[in-house]
mmCIF file of C-alpha atoms and ligand atoms in Angstrom:
data_model
loop_
_atom_site.group_PDB
_atom_site.id
_atom_site.type_symbol
_atom_site.label_atom_id
_atom_site.label_comp_id
_atom_site.label_asym_id
_atom_site.label_seq_id
_atom_site.Cartn_x
_atom_site.Cartn_y
_atom_site.Cartn_z
ATOM 1 C CA UNK A 850 -13.656 -12.441 -11.829
ATOM 2 C CA UNK A 851 -10.262 -13.850 -10.870
ATOM 3 C CA UNK A 852 -9.209 -15.950 -7.959
ATOM 4 C CA UNK A 853 -7.316 -13.405 -5.909
ATOM 5 C CA UNK A 854 -8.619 -10.602 -3.743
ATOM 6 C CA UNK A 855 -6.268 -7.808 -2.682
ATOM 7 C CA UNK A 856 -6.820 -5.276 0.094
ATOM 8 C CA UNK A 857 -5.439 -1.810 -0.709
ATOM 9 C CA UNK A 858 -4.900 0.338 2.371
ATOM 10 C CA UNK A 859 -4.179 4.059 2.307
ATOM 11 C CA UNK A 860 -3.040 5.696 5.505
ATOM 12 C CA UNK A 861 -3.266 9.200 6.980
ATOM 13 C CA UNK A 862 -3.601 12.331 4.845
ATOM 14 C CA UNK A 863 -3.870 10.355 1.620
ATOM 15 C CA UNK A 864 -7.538 11.387 1.425
ATOM 16 C CA UNK A 865 -6.147 14.821 0.521
ATOM 17 C CA UNK A 866 -4.188 13.601 -2.514
ATOM 18 C CA UNK A 867 -4.478 15.990 -5.432
ATOM 19 C CA UNK A 868 -4.543 19.051 -3.179
ATOM 20 C CA UNK A 869 -1.838 17.984 -0.715
ATOM 21 C CA UNK A 870 1.711 19.058 -1.676
ATOM 22 C CA UNK A 871 1.138 18.184 -5.379
ATOM 23 C CA UNK A 872 4.831 18.824 -6.149
ATOM 24 C CA UNK A 873 5.657 15.817 -3.951
ATOM 25 C CA UNK A 874 2.584 13.609 -4.231
ATOM 26 C CA UNK A 875 1.224 14.448 -7.702
ATOM 27 C CA UNK A 876 -2.075 15.836 -8.912
ATOM 28 C CA UNK A 877 -4.220 12.709 -8.891
ATOM 29 C CA UNK A 878 -6.865 12.368 -6.211
ATOM 30 C CA UNK A 879 -7.215 9.209 -4.142
ATOM 31 C CA UNK A 880 -10.391 8.342 -6.071
ATOM 32 C CA UNK A 881 -8.431 8.592 -9.330
ATOM 33 C CA UNK A 882 -5.681 6.343 -7.969
ATOM 34 C CA UNK A 883 -8.278 3.829 -6.821
ATOM 35 C CA UNK A 884 -9.831 3.921 -10.287
ATOM 36 C CA UNK A 885 -6.436 3.209 -11.897
ATOM 37 C CA UNK A 886 -5.987 0.319 -9.461
ATOM 38 C CA UNK A 887 -9.359 -1.116 -10.436
ATOM 39 C CA UNK A 888 -8.441 -0.958 -14.137
ATOM 40 C CA UNK A 889 -5.072 -2.621 -13.423
ATOM 41 C CA UNK A 890 -6.809 -5.255 -11.295
ATOM 42 C CA UNK A 891 -9.141 -6.079 -14.182
ATOM 43 C CA UNK A 892 -6.134 -6.570 -16.466
ATOM 44 C CA UNK A 893 -4.539 -8.837 -13.866
ATOM 45 C CA UNK A 894 -7.874 -10.566 -13.244
ATOM 46 C CA UNK A 895 -7.903 -9.932 -9.532
ATOM 47 C CA UNK A 896 -10.292 -8.040 -7.280
ATOM 48 C CA UNK A 897 -9.150 -4.990 -5.291
ATOM 49 C CA UNK A 898 -10.887 -3.454 -2.310
ATOM 50 C CA UNK A 899 -9.578 -0.043 -1.267
ATOM 51 C CA UNK A 900 -9.877 1.697 2.075
ATOM 52 C CA UNK A 901 -8.372 4.850 3.563
ATOM 53 C CA UNK A 902 -8.139 5.929 7.173
ATOM 54 C CA UNK A 903 -6.436 8.652 9.151
ATOM 55 C CA UNK A 904 -6.650 6.474 12.275
ATOM 56 C CA UNK A 905 -4.032 3.939 13.209
ATOM 57 C CA UNK A 906 -6.449 1.604 15.004
ATOM 58 C CA UNK A 907 -8.851 1.567 12.063
ATOM 59 C CA UNK A 908 -5.972 0.473 9.832
ATOM 60 C CA UNK A 909 -4.998 -2.222 12.370
ATOM 61 C CA UNK A 910 -8.623 -3.469 12.366
ATOM 62 C CA UNK A 911 -8.704 -3.509 8.550
ATOM 63 C CA UNK A 912 -5.526 -5.617 8.478
ATOM 64 C CA UNK A 913 -7.026 -8.078 10.977
ATOM 65 C CA UNK A 914 -10.240 -8.292 8.960
ATOM 66 C CA UNK A 915 -8.291 -9.099 5.810
ATOM 67 C CA UNK A 916 -7.675 -12.597 7.158
ATOM 68 C CA UNK A 917 -9.882 -15.036 5.309
ATOM 69 C CA UNK A 918 -11.130 -12.245 2.990
ATOM 70 C CA UNK A 919 -8.052 -11.250 1.010
ATOM 71 C CA UNK A 920 -4.905 -13.030 -0.122
ATOM 72 C CA UNK A 921 -2.573 -10.037 -0.037
ATOM 73 C CA UNK A 922 -2.243 -6.443 1.140
ATOM 74 C CA UNK A 923 -0.966 -3.398 -0.745
ATOM 75 C CA UNK A 924 -0.305 -0.604 1.729
ATOM 76 C CA UNK A 925 0.725 3.018 1.701
ATOM 77 C CA UNK A 926 0.829 3.622 5.430
ATOM 78 C CA UNK A 927 1.689 7.323 4.964
ATOM 79 C CA UNK A 928 3.402 8.801 8.014
ATOM 80 C CA UNK A 929 2.551 5.682 10.079
ATOM 81 C CA UNK A 930 5.222 3.969 7.972
ATOM 82 C CA UNK A 931 7.779 5.763 10.085
ATOM 83 C CA UNK A 932 6.103 5.506 13.480
ATOM 84 C CA UNK A 933 3.802 2.528 13.829
ATOM 85 C CA UNK A 934 4.916 -0.637 15.554
ATOM 86 C CA UNK A 935 1.193 -1.477 15.810
ATOM 87 C CA UNK A 936 0.737 -1.583 12.012
ATOM 88 C CA UNK A 937 3.893 -3.620 11.623
ATOM 89 C CA UNK A 938 2.714 -6.092 14.283
ATOM 90 C CA UNK A 939 -0.726 -6.360 12.638
ATOM 91 C CA UNK A 940 0.859 -7.281 9.298
ATOM 92 C CA UNK A 941 3.132 -9.794 11.019
ATOM 93 C CA UNK A 942 0.143 -11.225 12.912
ATOM 94 C CA UNK A 943 -2.056 -11.904 9.876
ATOM 95 C CA UNK A 944 0.984 -13.048 7.906
ATOM 96 C CA UNK A 945 -0.553 -12.065 4.556
ATOM 97 C CA UNK A 946 1.882 -11.198 1.759
ATOM 98 C CA UNK A 947 2.203 -7.417 1.859
ATOM 99 C CA UNK A 948 3.737 -4.884 -0.514
ATOM 100 C CA UNK A 949 4.623 -1.421 0.764
ATOM 101 C CA UNK A 950 4.230 1.519 -1.609
ATOM 102 C CA UNK A 951 4.981 5.233 -1.495
ATOM 103 C CA UNK A 952 4.235 7.926 -4.037
ATOM 104 C CA UNK A 953 7.414 9.822 -3.192
ATOM 105 C CA UNK A 954 10.900 8.379 -2.885
ATOM 106 C CA UNK A 955 11.150 8.329 0.899
ATOM 107 C CA UNK A 956 14.951 7.930 0.733
ATOM 108 C CA UNK A 957 15.388 11.243 -1.092
ATOM 109 C CA UNK A 958 13.507 13.109 1.593
ATOM 110 C CA UNK A 959 13.966 14.002 5.272
ATOM 111 C CA UNK A 960 15.938 11.557 7.439
ATOM 112 C CA UNK A 961 12.854 10.686 9.509
ATOM 113 C CA UNK A 962 11.266 9.190 6.379
ATOM 114 C CA UNK A 963 14.199 6.859 5.724
ATOM 115 C CA UNK A 964 13.103 4.265 8.254
ATOM 116 C CA UNK A 965 10.070 2.071 7.636
ATOM 117 C CA UNK A 966 8.538 -0.169 10.307
ATOM 118 C CA UNK A 967 6.552 -1.821 7.505
ATOM 119 C CA UNK A 968 9.491 -2.848 5.301
ATOM 120 C CA UNK A 969 10.716 -5.812 7.434
ATOM 121 C CA UNK A 970 7.255 -7.424 7.319
ATOM 122 C CA UNK A 971 6.740 -6.768 3.588
ATOM 123 C CA UNK A 972 7.741 -8.803 0.553
ATOM 124 C CA UNK A 973 9.128 -5.617 -0.930
ATOM 125 C CA UNK A 974 8.727 -1.886 -1.291
ATOM 126 C CA UNK A 975 8.092 0.458 -4.236
ATOM 127 C CA UNK A 976 8.811 4.113 -3.607
ATOM 128 C CA UNK A 977 9.096 7.173 -5.796
ATOM 129 C CA UNK A 978 6.974 6.525 -8.884
ATOM 130 C CA UNK A 979 3.900 8.544 -7.968
ATOM 131 C CA UNK A 980 0.595 6.814 -8.698
ATOM 132 C CA UNK A 981 2.584 4.243 -10.712
ATOM 133 C CA UNK A 982 4.019 2.968 -7.406
ATOM 134 C CA UNK A 983 0.591 1.536 -6.603
ATOM 135 C CA UNK A 984 0.211 -0.125 -10.003
ATOM 136 C CA UNK A 985 3.730 -1.573 -9.884
ATOM 137 C CA UNK A 986 3.084 -2.736 -6.333
ATOM 138 C CA UNK A 987 -0.145 -4.452 -7.351
ATOM 139 C CA UNK A 988 1.597 -6.189 -10.257
ATOM 140 C CA UNK A 989 4.419 -7.359 -7.970
ATOM 141 C CA UNK A 990 2.018 -8.646 -5.329
ATOM 142 C CA UNK A 991 -0.140 -10.555 -7.815
ATOM 143 C CA UNK A 992 2.960 -11.986 -9.482
ATOM 144 C CA UNK A 993 4.237 -13.123 -6.078
ATOM 145 C CA UNK A 994 0.911 -14.726 -5.138
ATOM 146 C CA UNK A 995 0.619 -16.571 -8.455
ATOM 147 C CA UNK A 996 4.233 -17.808 -8.310
ATOM 148 C CA UNK A 997 3.605 -19.064 -4.799
ATOM 149 C CA UNK A 998 0.754 -21.230 -6.078
ATOM 150 C CA UNK A 999 2.926 -22.740 -8.801
ATOM 151 C CA UNK A 1000 5.311 -24.467 -6.442
HETATM 152 C C1 DQA B 1395 4.151 8.721 1.698
HETATM 153 C C2 DQA B 1395 5.507 9.133 2.293
HETATM 154 C C3 DQA B 1395 5.387 9.387 3.789
HETATM 155 O O1 DQA B 1395 6.644 9.784 4.322
HETATM 156 C C4 DQA B 1395 4.380 10.492 4.055
HETATM 157 O O2 DQA B 1395 4.208 10.676 5.438
HETATM 158 C C5 DQA B 1395 3.075 10.258 3.380
HETATM 159 C C6 DQA B 1395 3.063 9.726 2.021
HETATM 160 C C7 DQA B 1395 4.208 8.593 0.170
HETATM 161 O O3 DQA B 1395 3.311 7.976 -0.398
HETATM 162 O O4 DQA B 1395 5.129 9.124 -0.466
HETATM 163 O O5 DQA B 1395 2.012 10.572 3.922
HETATM 164 O O6 DQA B 1395 3.799 7.454 2.225
#
């Protein structure tokens, strides 16, 4: 089923989606978002594998293990977006095309959310469209990977 395999990584507190500040993050649970991603992946004819962790090192390990297994990474690093040099270095180290997504528009929120350590090692960022951010991010990543093969 498709030639491309994408790793979807969800960072800290995203396991609580649906109950966590629904006015900011929406009412869908993480399982529902993963289900939408699977449906979108089928349309795009790619395979997605989703994982969530509240632990920075577990996310670093998952990025390392993506090498040779997946062709791209879609990541919502949650609060680690704004703090983690380790996640940024892991993405730079594996050098897999990465798209950063956020449910909320991080630039409309507190100042501490305006800086992303992930952005400089990503192809691009999608922020502010709720669960749609993930679907748009997946589309953009797959489009990028297919274009890359053309040339
Ligand atoms: C988030 C935005 C982050 O600032 C926050 O810490 C999160 C979720 C988002 O998806 O909007 O946990 O990444």
